[in-house]
Short mmCIF file of C-alpha atoms in Angstrom, two decimals:
data_model
loop_
_atom_site.label_atom_id
_atom_site.label_comp_id
_atom_site.label_asym_id
_atom_site.label_seq_id
_atom_site.Cartn_x
_atom_site.Cartn_y
_atom_site.Cartn_z
CA UNK A 1 -98.39 -103.69 214.75
CA UNK A 2 -94.66 -103.12 214.78
CA UNK A 3 -93.14 -101.24 212.25
CA UNK A 4 -90.67 -104.65 211.26
CA UNK A 5 -94.84 -106.25 210.50
CA UNK A 6 -95.54 -103.41 209.05
CA UNK A 7 -92.08 -103.19 206.71
CA UNK A 8 -92.67 -106.97 206.20
CA UNK A 9 -96.24 -106.93 204.29
CA UNK A 10 -95.50 -104.37 202.15
CA UNK A 11 -94.43 -105.23 198.45
CA UNK A 12 -90.75 -104.44 198.23
CA UNK A 13 -89.96 -101.03 196.37
CA UNK A 14 -89.57 -101.20 192.52
CA UNK A 15 -85.76 -99.74 191.91
CA UNK A 16 -85.64 -96.60 190.14
CA UNK A 17 -86.27 -96.47 186.02
CA UNK A 18 -83.72 -96.10 184.15
CA UNK A 19 -81.71 -92.92 183.45
CA UNK A 20 -83.36 -91.91 180.18
CA UNK A 21 -80.42 -92.18 178.14
CA UNK A 22 -79.61 -89.14 176.22
CA UNK A 23 -79.53 -89.30 172.64
CA UNK A 24 -77.71 -86.52 169.92
CA UNK A 25 -80.93 -83.91 170.09
CA UNK A 26 -80.58 -80.90 167.53
CA UNK A 27 -80.16 -78.72 170.19
CA UNK A 28 -76.76 -80.96 171.57
CA UNK A 29 -75.66 -81.30 168.23
CA UNK A 30 -75.82 -77.12 167.65
CA UNK A 31 -74.67 -76.55 171.08
CA UNK A 32 -71.40 -78.86 171.01
CA UNK A 33 -71.27 -76.95 166.93
CA UNK A 34 -71.12 -73.70 168.67
CA UNK A 35 -68.85 -74.93 170.77
CA UNK A 36 -66.22 -76.36 168.06
CA UNK A 37 -66.83 -72.71 166.93
CA UNK A 38 -65.69 -70.79 169.87
CA UNK A 39 -62.56 -73.02 170.19
CA UNK A 40 -61.89 -72.78 166.74
CA UNK A 41 -62.25 -69.98 166.80
CA UNK A 42 -60.03 -69.30 170.27
CA UNK A 43 -56.94 -72.27 169.20
CA UNK A 44 -56.98 -69.56 165.45
CA UNK A 45 -57.41 -66.85 168.01
CA UNK A 46 -53.57 -68.00 169.44
CA UNK A 47 -52.37 -69.46 166.86
CA UNK A 48 -52.41 -65.86 165.20
CA UNK A 49 -51.01 -64.62 167.85
CA UNK A 50 -48.35 -67.16 168.08
CA UNK A 51 -46.99 -66.80 164.29
CA UNK A 52 -47.22 -63.46 164.29
CA UNK A 53 -45.44 -62.83 166.59
CA UNK A 54 -42.58 -60.81 167.09
CA UNK A 55 -40.51 -59.56 169.40
CA UNK A 56 -39.52 -56.09 168.63
CA UNK A 57 -42.84 -55.10 168.14
CA UNK A 58 -44.33 -56.50 172.16
CA UNK A 59 -40.94 -54.66 173.41
CA UNK A 60 -42.47 -51.64 170.77
CA UNK A 61 -45.79 -51.68 172.15
CA UNK A 62 -46.50 -53.62 174.98
CA UNK A 63 -45.81 -51.61 177.67
CA UNK A 64 -47.46 -49.06 175.45
CA UNK A 65 -50.52 -50.66 176.08
CA UNK A 66 -49.81 -51.24 179.83
CA UNK A 67 -48.96 -47.32 180.00
CA UNK A 68 -52.71 -47.25 178.42
CA UNK A 69 -54.35 -49.70 180.63
CA UNK A 70 -53.11 -47.05 183.59
CA UNK A 71 -54.52 -43.81 181.84
CA UNK A 72 -58.13 -45.95 181.18
CA UNK A 73 -58.41 -46.71 184.85
CA UNK A 74 -56.82 -43.64 185.68
CA UNK A 75 -60.25 -42.12 183.48
CA UNK A 76 -62.78 -44.68 185.31
CA UNK A 77 -61.60 -44.32 188.38
CA UNK A 78 -61.56 -40.36 188.28
CA UNK A 79 -65.33 -39.91 186.79
CA UNK A 80 -66.72 -42.29 189.52
CA UNK A 81 -65.80 -40.96 191.77
CA UNK A 82 -65.90 -37.52 190.51
CA UNK A 83 -69.41 -38.32 189.19
CA UNK A 84 -70.28 -40.11 192.31
CA UNK A 85 -69.81 -36.21 194.42
CA UNK A 86 -71.69 -34.64 191.62
CA UNK A 87 -74.85 -37.28 191.94
CA UNK A 88 -75.54 -36.27 195.48
CA UNK A 89 -77.13 -32.90 194.82
CA UNK A 90 -78.25 -34.01 191.11
CA UNK A 91 -80.49 -36.62 193.14
CA UNK A 92 -81.41 -34.68 195.71
CA UNK A 93 -82.84 -32.23 192.76
CA UNK A 94 -84.66 -34.74 191.69
CA UNK A 95 -86.53 -36.45 194.63
CA UNK A 96 -87.63 -32.99 196.05
CA UNK A 97 -90.35 -31.17 195.92
CA UNK A 98 -89.98 -27.77 194.67
CA UNK A 99 -89.62 -26.89 190.90
CA UNK A 100 -86.95 -25.01 191.32
CA UNK A 101 -84.40 -27.55 192.44
CA UNK A 102 -86.01 -30.14 190.40
CA UNK A 103 -86.71 -28.73 186.89
CA UNK A 104 -82.60 -28.37 186.52
CA UNK A 105 -82.16 -31.80 188.01
CA UNK A 106 -84.29 -33.27 185.62
CA UNK A 107 -82.96 -31.50 182.51
CA UNK A 108 -78.87 -31.83 183.84
CA UNK A 109 -80.41 -36.54 183.84
CA UNK A 110 -82.34 -36.35 180.88
CA UNK A 111 -79.61 -34.28 178.70
CA UNK A 112 -76.97 -36.93 179.53
CA UNK A 113 -78.81 -39.88 179.27
CA UNK A 114 -80.26 -39.39 176.10
CA UNK A 115 -77.71 -38.19 173.82
CA UNK A 116 -74.73 -40.35 173.00
CA UNK A 117 -71.50 -39.70 175.46
CA UNK A 118 -69.28 -39.38 172.48
CA UNK A 119 -71.03 -36.89 171.44
CA UNK A 120 -71.23 -35.12 174.89
CA UNK A 121 -67.12 -35.59 174.88
CA UNK A 122 -67.29 -33.48 171.24
CA UNK A 123 -69.60 -30.66 172.82
CA UNK A 124 -67.41 -29.92 174.97
CA UNK A 125 -63.72 -30.72 173.41
CA UNK A 126 -63.87 -29.04 170.43
CA UNK A 127 -67.07 -27.14 171.95
CA UNK A 128 -64.99 -25.50 174.05
CA UNK A 129 -63.21 -23.46 171.34
CA UNK A 130 -65.52 -21.92 170.26
CA UNK A 131 -65.06 -20.14 174.00
CA UNK A 132 -61.31 -19.61 173.94
CA UNK A 133 -61.57 -15.92 174.76
CA UNK A 134 -64.15 -15.60 178.02
CA UNK A 135 -62.37 -19.15 178.87
CA UNK A 136 -58.54 -17.50 178.74
CA UNK A 137 -59.87 -14.24 180.73
CA UNK A 138 -61.63 -16.61 183.46
CA UNK A 139 -58.41 -18.73 183.31
CA UNK A 140 -59.88 -21.72 182.91
CA UNK A 141 -58.82 -22.31 179.44
CA UNK A 142 -55.87 -24.54 179.99
CA UNK A 143 -58.32 -26.92 181.60
CA UNK A 144 -60.57 -27.32 178.81
CA UNK A 145 -57.50 -27.23 176.46
CA UNK A 146 -56.01 -30.96 177.52
CA UNK A 147 -58.60 -33.60 175.73
CA UNK A 148 -57.98 -35.33 178.85
CA UNK A 149 -59.32 -33.13 181.26
CA UNK A 150 -62.28 -32.78 179.24
CA UNK A 151 -62.44 -36.36 178.39
CA UNK A 152 -62.26 -36.49 183.38
CA UNK A 153 -65.09 -33.23 182.93
CA UNK A 154 -67.27 -34.78 180.36
CA UNK A 155 -67.44 -38.92 181.64
CA UNK A 156 -67.74 -37.88 185.62
CA UNK A 157 -70.77 -35.44 184.11
CA UNK A 158 -72.59 -37.89 182.03
CA UNK A 159 -71.64 -41.01 184.74
CA UNK A 160 -73.25 -37.94 187.72
CA UNK A 161 -76.13 -38.25 185.43
CA UNK A 162 -76.56 -42.11 185.73
CA UNK A 163 -75.48 -42.62 188.82
CA UNK A 164 -78.18 -39.76 190.01
CA UNK A 165 -80.64 -42.16 188.54
CA UNK A 166 -80.02 -45.05 190.44
CA UNK A 167 -79.56 -43.17 194.00
CA UNK A 168 -82.99 -41.97 193.04
CA UNK A 169 -84.30 -44.88 192.69
CA UNK A 170 -82.35 -47.20 195.57
CA UNK A 171 -83.08 -44.28 197.78
CA UNK A 172 -87.46 -44.31 196.72
CA UNK A 173 -87.56 -48.31 196.72
CA UNK A 174 -87.30 -48.05 200.98
CA UNK A 175 -90.53 -47.84 201.90
CA UNK A 176 -92.10 -45.54 203.52
CA UNK A 177 -92.74 -47.21 206.91
CA UNK A 178 -88.85 -46.95 207.48
CA UNK A 179 -89.41 -43.39 207.20
CA UNK A 180 -92.61 -43.42 209.83
CA UNK A 181 -90.68 -45.92 212.09
CA UNK A 182 -87.60 -43.78 212.47
CA UNK A 183 -89.84 -41.07 213.00
CA UNK A 184 -92.36 -42.48 215.69
CA UNK A 185 -88.54 -42.92 217.10
CA UNK A 186 -87.82 -39.45 217.72
CA UNK A 187 -85.16 -39.37 215.35
CA UNK A 188 -83.92 -36.39 212.61
CA UNK A 189 -84.41 -36.54 209.11
CA UNK A 190 -80.82 -36.50 208.62
CA UNK A 191 -80.28 -39.51 211.23
CA UNK A 192 -82.58 -41.30 209.51
CA UNK A 193 -81.31 -41.08 206.64
CA UNK A 194 -77.82 -42.33 206.99
CA UNK A 195 -78.82 -44.40 209.48
CA UNK A 196 -81.85 -46.45 208.61
CA UNK A 197 -82.10 -45.13 204.56
CA UNK A 198 -78.76 -45.26 203.37
CA UNK A 199 -77.98 -48.63 204.56
CA UNK A 200 -81.17 -49.74 202.91
CA UNK A 201 -81.11 -47.99 199.70
CA UNK A 202 -77.20 -49.27 199.07
CA UNK A 203 -77.76 -52.55 198.80
CA UNK A 204 -80.25 -51.54 196.27
CA UNK A 205 -77.87 -49.67 194.61
CA UNK A 206 -75.42 -52.07 194.32
CA UNK A 207 -75.50 -54.10 191.12
CA UNK A 208 -76.66 -50.79 189.17
CA UNK A 209 -73.42 -49.42 190.83
CA UNK A 210 -71.07 -52.19 189.42
CA UNK A 211 -73.52 -52.17 186.15
CA UNK A 212 -72.35 -48.34 185.66
CA UNK A 213 -68.85 -49.04 186.64
CA UNK A 214 -68.80 -51.37 183.32
CA UNK A 215 -70.51 -49.18 181.25
CA UNK A 216 -67.67 -45.96 182.33
CA UNK A 217 -65.20 -48.75 180.92
CA UNK A 218 -66.68 -49.54 177.70
CA UNK A 219 -67.47 -45.71 177.50
CA UNK A 220 -64.10 -45.26 178.44
CA UNK A 221 -62.91 -46.29 174.84
CA UNK A 222 -64.33 -43.11 173.31
CA UNK A 223 -61.78 -41.10 175.27
CA UNK A 224 -59.18 -42.40 172.05
CA UNK A 225 -61.38 -40.40 169.79
CA UNK A 226 -60.83 -37.23 171.34
CA UNK A 227 -56.47 -37.88 171.28
CA UNK A 228 -56.87 -39.29 174.88
CA UNK A 229 -54.12 -42.34 174.76
CA UNK A 230 -55.98 -44.49 176.98
CA UNK A 231 -55.80 -48.50 176.22
CA UNK A 232 -58.02 -47.72 172.76
CA UNK A 233 -56.39 -44.73 172.00
CA UNK A 234 -52.75 -46.48 172.28
CA UNK A 235 -54.04 -49.78 169.72
CA UNK A 236 -55.62 -47.08 167.33
CA UNK A 237 -51.87 -45.49 166.96
CA UNK A 238 -50.24 -49.19 167.07
CA UNK A 239 -52.42 -50.26 164.57
CA UNK A 240 -52.34 -47.23 162.09
CA UNK A 241 -48.54 -47.75 162.59
CA UNK A 242 -48.04 -51.68 162.07
CA UNK A 243 -51.43 -51.98 160.75
CA UNK A 244 -51.61 -55.43 161.87
CA UNK A 245 -54.33 -56.97 163.56
CA UNK A 246 -53.12 -58.30 166.65
CA UNK A 247 -53.62 -54.61 168.12
CA UNK A 248 -56.84 -55.09 168.60
CA UNK A 249 -57.07 -58.44 169.38
CA UNK A 250 -54.91 -57.98 172.85
CA UNK A 251 -57.27 -54.47 172.87
CA UNK A 252 -60.12 -57.14 173.48
CA UNK A 253 -58.32 -58.73 175.52
CA UNK A 254 -57.27 -56.89 177.56
CA UNK A 255 -61.00 -55.19 178.31
CA UNK A 256 -62.57 -58.06 178.49
CA UNK A 257 -59.79 -59.71 181.25
CA UNK A 258 -60.90 -56.17 183.08
CA UNK A 259 -63.87 -56.63 182.87
CA UNK A 260 -64.67 -60.04 184.00
CA UNK A 261 -62.98 -59.43 186.66
CA UNK A 262 -64.87 -56.25 187.96
CA UNK A 263 -67.86 -58.68 187.50
CA UNK A 264 -66.51 -61.61 189.99
CA UNK A 265 -65.14 -58.69 192.13
CA UNK A 266 -68.79 -56.94 192.72
CA UNK A 267 -70.70 -60.26 192.57
CA UNK A 268 -68.47 -61.81 195.27
CA UNK A 269 -69.05 -58.29 197.07
CA UNK A 270 -73.23 -58.06 196.90
CA UNK A 271 -73.49 -62.11 197.63
CA UNK A 272 -71.40 -61.19 200.97
CA UNK A 273 -72.99 -57.38 201.16
CA UNK A 274 -76.24 -59.40 201.08
CA UNK A 275 -75.22 -62.17 203.34
CA UNK A 276 -78.08 -61.08 205.79
CA UNK A 277 -80.83 -61.34 203.64
CA UNK A 278 -80.51 -64.71 202.11
CA UNK A 279 -83.18 -66.91 204.62
CA UNK A 280 -81.78 -70.70 205.26
CA UNK A 281 -84.33 -73.12 204.40
CA UNK A 282 -83.80 -76.92 203.50
CA UNK A 283 -83.89 -75.43 199.95
CA UNK A 284 -80.32 -73.57 200.72
CA UNK A 285 -78.99 -76.01 201.51
CA UNK A 286 -78.23 -76.61 197.97
CA UNK A 287 -75.43 -73.58 197.75
CA UNK A 288 -73.47 -75.84 200.79
CA UNK A 289 -71.09 -78.70 200.01
CA UNK A 290 -73.35 -81.21 199.38
CA UNK A 291 -71.91 -83.77 202.10
CA UNK A 292 -72.74 -81.23 204.42
CA UNK A 293 -75.98 -80.38 203.21
CA UNK A 294 -77.62 -84.36 204.11
CA UNK A 295 -75.84 -84.40 207.17
CA UNK A 296 -77.76 -81.17 208.52
CA UNK A 297 -81.65 -82.35 205.95
CA UNK A 298 -81.78 -85.75 205.85
CA UNK A 299 -80.22 -87.10 208.83
CA UNK A 300 -81.34 -84.84 211.30
CA UNK A 301 -85.18 -86.27 211.97
CA UNK A 302 -83.65 -89.57 212.01
CA UNK A 303 -81.85 -88.86 215.05
CA UNK A 304 -84.31 -87.10 216.49
CA UNK A 305 -86.98 -89.05 216.12
CA UNK A 306 -84.87 -92.48 217.77
CA UNK A 307 -85.18 -92.27 221.69
CA UNK B 1 -80.09 -38.13 160.82
CA UNK B 2 -81.34 -40.51 158.47
CA UNK B 3 -78.62 -42.56 157.93
CA UNK B 4 -78.61 -42.08 162.33
CA UNK B 5 -82.57 -43.25 162.17
CA UNK B 6 -82.03 -45.62 158.94
CA UNK B 7 -78.94 -47.45 160.92
CA UNK B 8 -80.74 -48.01 164.30
CA UNK B 9 -84.07 -49.26 163.13
CA UNK B 10 -82.39 -51.89 160.52
CA UNK B 11 -80.19 -53.38 163.73
CA UNK B 12 -83.35 -53.48 165.19
CA UNK B 13 -84.38 -57.13 163.72
CA UNK B 14 -81.15 -58.59 163.21
CA UNK B 15 -80.11 -58.13 166.93
CA UNK B 16 -83.34 -58.39 167.80
CA UNK B 17 -83.57 -62.12 166.03
CA UNK B 18 -80.39 -62.56 166.75
CA UNK B 19 -81.45 -61.92 170.98
CA UNK B 20 -84.39 -64.23 170.69
CA UNK B 21 -82.56 -67.58 169.42
CA UNK B 22 -79.67 -67.07 171.54
CA UNK B 23 -81.90 -66.42 174.79
CA UNK B 24 -82.97 -69.66 173.52
CA UNK B 25 -79.65 -71.16 173.16
CA UNK B 26 -79.09 -70.24 177.22
CA UNK B 27 -82.59 -71.10 178.38
CA UNK B 28 -81.92 -74.91 176.66
CA UNK B 29 -81.65 -78.39 178.62
CA UNK B 30 -78.49 -78.46 176.84
CA UNK B 31 -75.44 -77.94 179.10
CA UNK B 32 -73.00 -77.39 175.96
CA UNK B 33 -75.38 -75.15 174.25
CA UNK B 34 -76.36 -73.07 177.04
CA UNK B 35 -72.21 -72.56 177.40
CA UNK B 36 -71.86 -71.95 173.81
CA UNK B 37 -74.43 -68.52 173.49
CA UNK B 38 -72.96 -68.03 177.52
CA UNK B 39 -69.46 -67.00 175.94
CA UNK B 40 -71.05 -65.23 173.22
CA UNK B 41 -73.14 -63.15 175.58
CA UNK B 42 -69.82 -62.26 178.21
CA UNK B 43 -67.53 -61.16 174.67
CA UNK B 44 -69.89 -59.06 172.99
CA UNK B 45 -71.52 -57.27 176.74
CA UNK B 46 -67.45 -57.20 178.12
CA UNK B 47 -66.41 -55.45 174.48
CA UNK B 48 -66.39 -51.76 174.21
CA UNK B 49 -68.45 -50.77 171.89
CA UNK B 50 -66.13 -49.03 170.15
CA UNK B 51 -63.34 -51.69 169.70
CA UNK B 52 -66.32 -54.03 168.15
CA UNK B 53 -66.80 -51.69 165.42
CA UNK B 54 -63.54 -51.62 165.03
CA UNK B 55 -62.90 -55.36 164.98
CA UNK B 56 -65.72 -56.36 162.95
CA UNK B 57 -64.44 -53.33 160.37
CA UNK B 58 -60.67 -53.72 159.84
CA UNK B 59 -61.49 -57.62 160.83
CA UNK B 60 -63.93 -58.07 158.16
CA UNK B 61 -62.58 -56.28 155.97
CA UNK B 62 -58.76 -58.61 156.37
CA UNK B 63 -60.99 -61.39 155.64
CA UNK B 64 -62.69 -60.65 152.47
CA UNK B 65 -59.46 -58.89 151.03
CA UNK B 66 -58.04 -62.61 151.49
CA UNK B 67 -61.11 -64.75 150.30
CA UNK B 68 -60.87 -62.33 147.47
CA UNK B 69 -57.54 -62.29 146.60
CA UNK B 70 -57.89 -65.88 146.33
CA UNK B 71 -59.43 -64.24 142.46
CA UNK B 72 -57.79 -61.19 142.15
CA UNK B 73 -54.81 -60.62 142.37
CA UNK B 74 -54.88 -57.27 143.81
CA UNK B 75 -58.63 -56.84 145.15
CA UNK B 76 -59.19 -53.07 145.95
CA UNK B 77 -62.92 -54.14 147.74
CA UNK B 78 -64.27 -51.12 150.73
CA UNK B 79 -66.16 -52.87 153.41
CA UNK B 80 -69.05 -50.55 153.48
CA UNK B 81 -69.74 -48.84 156.29
CA UNK B 82 -72.77 -48.56 156.84
CA UNK B 83 -73.43 -52.59 156.55
CA UNK B 84 -70.03 -53.08 159.15
CA UNK B 85 -71.40 -50.58 162.12
CA UNK B 86 -74.67 -52.57 161.79
CA UNK B 87 -73.69 -55.63 161.88
CA UNK B 88 -71.02 -54.61 165.48
CA UNK B 89 -74.31 -53.24 166.95
CA UNK B 90 -76.44 -55.70 166.56
CA UNK B 91 -74.28 -58.12 168.29
CA UNK B 92 -73.51 -55.84 171.54
CA UNK B 93 -77.41 -55.47 170.90
CA UNK B 94 -77.75 -59.23 170.43
CA UNK B 95 -75.90 -60.04 172.88
CA UNK B 96 -78.52 -57.66 175.76
CA UNK B 97 -81.01 -58.82 174.22
CA UNK B 98 -80.92 -62.25 174.89
CA UNK B 99 -80.70 -61.25 178.68
CA UNK B 100 -83.71 -59.58 178.49
CA UNK B 101 -85.71 -62.79 176.74
CA UNK B 102 -83.85 -64.79 178.48
CA UNK B 103 -85.52 -63.12 182.24
CA UNK B 104 -88.26 -62.95 180.33
CA UNK B 105 -88.59 -66.08 179.60
CA UNK B 106 -88.12 -67.10 182.97
CA UNK B 107 -91.09 -64.96 183.76
CA UNK B 108 -93.39 -67.64 182.28
CA UNK B 109 -94.29 -70.48 184.17
CA UNK B 110 -93.60 -74.41 182.39
CA UNK B 111 -98.19 -74.93 181.91
CA UNK B 112 -98.06 -72.62 179.75
CA UNK B 113 -96.07 -75.08 177.80
CA UNK B 114 -98.02 -77.76 178.79
CA UNK B 115 -100.86 -76.52 178.53
CA UNK B 116 -100.00 -76.21 174.37
CA UNK B 117 -98.64 -79.31 174.71
CA UNK B 118 -101.45 -80.75 176.10
CA UNK B 119 -104.21 -78.77 173.49
CA UNK B 120 -102.35 -80.55 171.05
CA UNK B 121 -99.72 -77.38 169.50
CA UNK B 122 -96.91 -78.03 167.42
CA UNK B 123 -93.42 -77.26 169.58
CA UNK B 124 -93.15 -74.06 167.42
CA UNK B 125 -96.46 -73.41 167.50
CA UNK B 126 -96.67 -73.29 171.51
CA UNK B 127 -93.71 -70.85 170.53
CA UNK B 128 -94.99 -69.01 168.50
CA UNK B 129 -98.86 -68.74 169.66
CA UNK B 130 -98.64 -68.82 173.43
CA UNK B 131 -95.04 -67.83 174.54
CA UNK B 132 -94.16 -65.47 172.03
CA UNK B 133 -97.01 -62.91 173.28
CA UNK B 134 -96.44 -62.78 176.08
CA UNK B 135 -92.68 -62.84 175.63
CA UNK B 136 -92.83 -59.69 174.13
CA UNK B 137 -94.87 -57.77 176.67
CA UNK B 138 -92.02 -58.86 179.75
CA UNK B 139 -89.87 -57.80 177.97
CA UNK B 140 -90.49 -54.44 176.81
CA UNK B 141 -89.27 -52.79 179.17
CA UNK B 142 -85.35 -53.74 179.08
CA UNK B 143 -85.72 -54.02 175.23
CA UNK B 144 -87.49 -50.36 175.35
CA UNK B 145 -84.12 -49.34 177.48
CA UNK B 146 -82.24 -51.13 175.01
CA UNK B 147 -83.40 -49.03 171.35
CA UNK B 148 -82.81 -45.86 173.37
CA UNK B 149 -79.10 -47.20 174.16
CA UNK B 150 -78.98 -48.51 170.16
CA UNK B 151 -80.11 -45.04 169.45
CA UNK B 152 -76.73 -43.77 171.15
CA UNK B 153 -74.22 -46.09 170.51
CA UNK B 154 -75.28 -45.62 166.41
CA UNK B 155 -73.55 -42.12 167.23
CA UNK B 156 -70.07 -44.27 167.16
CA UNK B 157 -70.54 -44.78 163.55
CA UNK B 158 -69.07 -41.90 162.71
CA UNK B 159 -65.87 -42.39 163.68
CA UNK B 160 -65.95 -45.32 160.91
CA UNK B 161 -66.08 -42.51 158.37
CA UNK B 162 -70.29 -43.04 158.11
CA UNK B 163 -72.17 -39.86 157.81
CA UNK B 164 -74.76 -39.63 160.17
CA UNK B 165 -75.81 -37.03 162.28
CA UNK B 166 -72.69 -36.82 164.44
CA UNK B 167 -69.95 -37.05 161.78
CA UNK B 168 -72.31 -34.51 159.37
CA UNK B 169 -72.03 -31.57 162.65
CA UNK B 170 -68.15 -31.88 162.76
CA UNK B 171 -68.00 -31.29 159.26
CA UNK B 172 -70.82 -28.45 159.37
CA UNK B 173 -68.68 -27.31 162.53
CA UNK B 174 -65.58 -27.29 161.23
CA UNK B 175 -66.55 -25.38 158.48
CA UNK B 176 -67.96 -22.79 160.53
CA UNK B 177 -65.47 -22.44 162.90
CA UNK B 178 -68.77 -22.73 165.52
CA UNK B 179 -68.44 -26.29 167.16
CA UNK B 180 -70.54 -26.36 170.34
CA UNK B 181 -72.97 -24.29 168.48
CA UNK B 182 -73.16 -27.88 166.01
CA UNK B 183 -72.22 -30.69 168.04
CA UNK B 184 -74.94 -28.62 170.87
CA UNK B 185 -76.96 -29.26 167.82
CA UNK B 186 -76.62 -32.91 167.22
CA UNK B 187 -76.91 -33.41 171.26
CA UNK B 188 -80.42 -32.17 170.43
CA UNK B 189 -81.49 -34.01 167.70
CA UNK B 190 -80.50 -36.98 169.18
CA UNK B 191 -82.37 -36.03 172.86
CA UNK B 192 -85.33 -35.02 169.81
CA UNK B 193 -85.10 -38.80 168.79
CA UNK B 194 -85.15 -40.43 171.99
CA UNK B 195 -88.38 -38.23 173.17
CA UNK B 196 -90.21 -39.32 169.78
CA UNK B 197 -88.67 -43.03 170.32
CA UNK B 198 -90.02 -42.70 173.80
CA UNK B 199 -93.72 -42.11 172.97
CA UNK B 200 -93.81 -44.63 170.10
CA UNK B 201 -92.35 -47.00 172.59
CA UNK B 202 -95.14 -45.71 175.59
CA UNK B 203 -98.27 -46.67 172.42
CA UNK B 204 -96.37 -50.14 171.79
CA UNK B 205 -96.04 -51.08 175.75
CA UNK B 206 -100.21 -49.93 176.11
CA UNK B 207 -100.65 -52.26 172.83
CA UNK B 208 -98.75 -54.97 174.82
CA UNK B 209 -100.23 -54.51 178.41
CA UNK B 210 -103.95 -55.20 176.08
CA UNK B 211 -104.80 -58.51 177.27
CA UNK B 212 -104.22 -57.50 181.01
CA UNK B 213 -106.85 -56.85 183.64
CA UNK B 214 -107.86 -53.55 184.10
CA UNK B 215 -107.94 -52.17 186.55
#
């Protein structure tokens, strides 16, 4: 029997069942209700900003806000950078088998992760005053007198503790076999670290690092409490002078943009850096443009079967 | 210190419940509901906790004053900083908790729901008797992390005038001029709280895993 005869004897395929008409379920109604609520809130905010539009206000506080934004970015950038340097010995200490190295590293990490950032900032900024004379004697008083330096100091130590844990988790996540393979090739310990373990660990650490930066951006608002005029500090100053709630709205918008931007960029970076780990299967075609997928997955077998 | 603990403990059920509802919304088949829940998380996860606190504290004050102004000429209503703190921290906590619940929901195979329906349970019963017990076990590690974060975030409330651990030590520091001592003490108190809660969380975790096979 040829294929044509077989298909002739078969019953014609039934048409697909009609799609179920989506009704107005409770979920749908509440979904639209909440979306409407957000929309109304958004429009309300825009109207509020529009109605309260006062050129003098923007001329006076606009540049200050931008200055504050720059200060916030400075704090975050410097703290993350200095913190990443400090986190290296801390992570090494946490992984060390020598208790003399492990204990202080553990205490450091536990203290900075177990107490609120704001308490640490107070401890350094106000607490440094208790040691004014010895600090002046060493010549470090200028450093602890300035709130900006104090904030950088505290935030760096704080983020160093978190980064140390990220780093440790990532390095210990790399399988033991990787070490053994490196050793069996006769590589030195440093080379194994640099060429085998760290590249794999960094990929694992990428996402937590992104989260840590976001946390730092959010945490940097605390700097405003100790009279650093970052974005939050400028907002508080503007609010205390004008009692205009707009100031907080603008700060919220700026922070949201900052955090969302970082999140998006980081997600891009992650997909880019881990593209060699993505397994290509018939399923993975879903991520590709629709036309390309159909050509690749469905038609290909037909073409090979024909001759 | 009691204020700190009380604030964290009162925020917890509120935040958990709200987070659970948001997670349900995110897990639903309805795109509109999902989108609405995602906007919520994006906003409250992206804002600094301090800013959320100020917005709730001052914003609620303005709104309540305007509403009260409809009835009284010169309303002199002060919003309670404890309530404002609880509300703001609850919003932040719930947005993080919803993510924890959502990933736990993803970890429960659909066969569990189908099994529930097959033995004739209603949707609510399936949720209560079958899904939630498993959900707690799956979400617990993330939630205990969030609890630690919540405990630390309560320190921020001292800024809007609530007499918590940090504020009291600030006052003590100003009176005695021993700032380092008292802020150090405050840090130690937070550490003690963290240690106590990790012991408790260890118990809860063991309790939640009582159904698992012992190796």
